[in-house]
CSV table of N, CA and C in Angstrom, one decimal:
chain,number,residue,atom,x,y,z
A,1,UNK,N,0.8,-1.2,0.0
A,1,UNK,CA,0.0,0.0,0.0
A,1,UNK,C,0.9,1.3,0.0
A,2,UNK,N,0.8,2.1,-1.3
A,2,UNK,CA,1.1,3.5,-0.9
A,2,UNK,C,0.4,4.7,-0.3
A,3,UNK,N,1.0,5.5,0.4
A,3,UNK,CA,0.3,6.6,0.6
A,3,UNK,C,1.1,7.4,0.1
A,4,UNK,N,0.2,8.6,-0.7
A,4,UNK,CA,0.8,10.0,-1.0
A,4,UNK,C,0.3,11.1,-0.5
A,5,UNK,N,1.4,11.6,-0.3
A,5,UNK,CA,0.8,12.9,0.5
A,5,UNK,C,0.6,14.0,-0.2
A,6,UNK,N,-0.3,14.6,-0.2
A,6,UNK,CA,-0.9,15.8,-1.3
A,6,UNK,C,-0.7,16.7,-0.6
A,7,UNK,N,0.2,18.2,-1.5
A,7,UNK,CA,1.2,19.4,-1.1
A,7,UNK,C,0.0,19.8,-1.1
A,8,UNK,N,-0.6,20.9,-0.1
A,8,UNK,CA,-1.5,22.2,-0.1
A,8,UNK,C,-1.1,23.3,-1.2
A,9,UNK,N,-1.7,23.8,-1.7
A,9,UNK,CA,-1.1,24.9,-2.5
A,9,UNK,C,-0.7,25.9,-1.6
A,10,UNK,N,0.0,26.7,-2.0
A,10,UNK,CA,0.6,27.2,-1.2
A,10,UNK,C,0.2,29.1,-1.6
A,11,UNK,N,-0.5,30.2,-0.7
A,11,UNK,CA,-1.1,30.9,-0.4
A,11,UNK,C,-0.2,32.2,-0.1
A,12,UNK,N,-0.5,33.4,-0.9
A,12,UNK,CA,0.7,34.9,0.0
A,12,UNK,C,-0.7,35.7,-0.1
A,13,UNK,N,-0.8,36.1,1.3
A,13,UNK,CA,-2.2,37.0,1.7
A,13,UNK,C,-1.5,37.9,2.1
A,14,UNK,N,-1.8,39.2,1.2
A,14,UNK,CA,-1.5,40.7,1.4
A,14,UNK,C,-1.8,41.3,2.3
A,15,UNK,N,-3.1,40.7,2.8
A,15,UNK,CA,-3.3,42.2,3.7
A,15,UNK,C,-4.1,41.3,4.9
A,16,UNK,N,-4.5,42.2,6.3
A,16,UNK,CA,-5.2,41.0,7.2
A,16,UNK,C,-6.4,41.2,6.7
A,17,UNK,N,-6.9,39.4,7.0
A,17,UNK,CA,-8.9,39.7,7.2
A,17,UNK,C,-8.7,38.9,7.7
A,18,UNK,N,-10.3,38.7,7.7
A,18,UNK,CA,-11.0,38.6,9.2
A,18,UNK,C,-10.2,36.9,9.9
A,19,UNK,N,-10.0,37.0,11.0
A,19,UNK,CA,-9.7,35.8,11.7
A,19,UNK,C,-10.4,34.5,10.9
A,20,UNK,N,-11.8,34.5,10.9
A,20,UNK,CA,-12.6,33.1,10.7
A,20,UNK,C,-12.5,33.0,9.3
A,21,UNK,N,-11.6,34.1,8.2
A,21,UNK,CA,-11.6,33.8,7.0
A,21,UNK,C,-9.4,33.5,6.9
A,22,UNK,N,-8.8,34.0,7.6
A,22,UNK,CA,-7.6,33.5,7.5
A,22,UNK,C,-7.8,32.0,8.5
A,23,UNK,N,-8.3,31.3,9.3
A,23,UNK,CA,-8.1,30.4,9.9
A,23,UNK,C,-8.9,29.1,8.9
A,24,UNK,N,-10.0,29.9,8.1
A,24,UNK,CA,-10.3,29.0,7.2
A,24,UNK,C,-9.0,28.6,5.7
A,25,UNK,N,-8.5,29.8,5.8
A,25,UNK,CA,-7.5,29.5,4.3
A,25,UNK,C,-6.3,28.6,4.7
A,26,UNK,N,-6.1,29.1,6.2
A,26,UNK,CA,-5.0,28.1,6.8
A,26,UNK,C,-5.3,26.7,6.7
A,27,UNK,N,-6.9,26.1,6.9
A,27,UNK,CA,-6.7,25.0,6.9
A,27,UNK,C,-7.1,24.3,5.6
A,28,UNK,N,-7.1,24.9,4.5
A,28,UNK,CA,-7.0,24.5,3.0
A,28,UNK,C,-5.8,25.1,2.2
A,29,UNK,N,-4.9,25.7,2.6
A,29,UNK,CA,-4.1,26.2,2.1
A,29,UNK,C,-2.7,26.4,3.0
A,30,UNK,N,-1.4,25.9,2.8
A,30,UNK,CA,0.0,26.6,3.1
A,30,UNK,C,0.0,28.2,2.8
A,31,UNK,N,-0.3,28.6,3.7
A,31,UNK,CA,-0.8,30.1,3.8
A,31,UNK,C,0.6,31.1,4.3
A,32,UNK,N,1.2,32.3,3.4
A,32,UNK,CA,1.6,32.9,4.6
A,32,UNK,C,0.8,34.4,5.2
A,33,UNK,N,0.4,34.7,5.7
A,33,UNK,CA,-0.1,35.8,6.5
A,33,UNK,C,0.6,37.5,6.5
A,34,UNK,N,-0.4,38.3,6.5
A,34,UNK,CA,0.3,39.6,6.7
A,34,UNK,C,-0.4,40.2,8.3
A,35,UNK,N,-0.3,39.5,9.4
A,35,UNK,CA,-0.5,39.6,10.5
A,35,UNK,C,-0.9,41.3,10.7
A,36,UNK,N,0.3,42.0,10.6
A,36,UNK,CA,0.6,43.6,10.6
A,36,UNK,C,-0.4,44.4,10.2
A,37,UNK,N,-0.7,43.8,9.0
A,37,UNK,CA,-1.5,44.4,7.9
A,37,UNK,C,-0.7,45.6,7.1
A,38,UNK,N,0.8,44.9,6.9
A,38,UNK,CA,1.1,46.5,6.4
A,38,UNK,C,1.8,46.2,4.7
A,39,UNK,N,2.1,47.3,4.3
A,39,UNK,CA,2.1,47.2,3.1
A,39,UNK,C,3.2,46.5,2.5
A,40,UNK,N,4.0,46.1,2.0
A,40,UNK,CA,5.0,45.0,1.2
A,40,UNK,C,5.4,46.4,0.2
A,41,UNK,N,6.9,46.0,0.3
A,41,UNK,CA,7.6,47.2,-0.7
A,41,UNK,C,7.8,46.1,-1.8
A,42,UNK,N,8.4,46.9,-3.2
A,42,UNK,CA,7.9,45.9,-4.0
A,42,UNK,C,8.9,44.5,-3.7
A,43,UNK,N,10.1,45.3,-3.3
A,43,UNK,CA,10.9,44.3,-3.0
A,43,UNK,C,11.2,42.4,-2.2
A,44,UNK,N,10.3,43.2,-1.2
A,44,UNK,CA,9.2,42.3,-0.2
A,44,UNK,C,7.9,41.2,-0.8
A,45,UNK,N,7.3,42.0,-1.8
A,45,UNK,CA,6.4,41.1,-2.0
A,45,UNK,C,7.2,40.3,-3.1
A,46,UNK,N,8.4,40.7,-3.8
A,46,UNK,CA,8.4,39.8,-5.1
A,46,UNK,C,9.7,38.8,-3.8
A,47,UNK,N,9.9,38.6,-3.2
A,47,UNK,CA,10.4,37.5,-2.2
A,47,UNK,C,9.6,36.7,-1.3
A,48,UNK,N,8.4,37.5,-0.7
A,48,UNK,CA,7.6,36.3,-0.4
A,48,UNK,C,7.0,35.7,-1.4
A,49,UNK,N,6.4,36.3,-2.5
A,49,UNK,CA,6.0,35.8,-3.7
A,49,UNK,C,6.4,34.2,-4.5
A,50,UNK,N,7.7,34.4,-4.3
A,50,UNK,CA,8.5,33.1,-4.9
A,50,UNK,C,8.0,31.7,-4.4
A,51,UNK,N,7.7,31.0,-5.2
A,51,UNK,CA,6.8,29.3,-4.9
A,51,UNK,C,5.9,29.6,-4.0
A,52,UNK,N,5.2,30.5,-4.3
A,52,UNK,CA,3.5,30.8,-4.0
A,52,UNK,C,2.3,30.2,-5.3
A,53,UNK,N,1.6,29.6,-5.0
A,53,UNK,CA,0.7,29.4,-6.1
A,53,UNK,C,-0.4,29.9,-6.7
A,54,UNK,N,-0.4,31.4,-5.4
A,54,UNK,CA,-1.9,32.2,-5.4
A,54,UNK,C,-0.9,33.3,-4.8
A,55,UNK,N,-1.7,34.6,-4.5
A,55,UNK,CA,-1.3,35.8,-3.9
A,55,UNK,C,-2.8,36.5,-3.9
């Protein structure tokens, strides 16, 4: 018997919302969060950006 483990896609969230909608993405998605809520210089977002599958 094999098992495969299926990669979540993996998620860059710009800006905050609401708890019950980031705790939902977290548990369908490798999510990373912008806790702060603050803005990403361009330099920032094109580095968290990298092997993201959504933004």
């Amino acid at each position: 018997m094999v098992i495969k483990m299926v990669k979540k896609p993996r998620v860059l969230v710009t800006r905050k919302l609401p708890q019950t909608v980031e705790d939902k993405l977290s548990e369908n998605f490798d999510t990373i969060l912008n806790p702060d809520d603050s803005l990403y210089s361009t330099d920032e977002l094109l580095r968290l950006s990298k092997n993201v599958d959504a933004i």
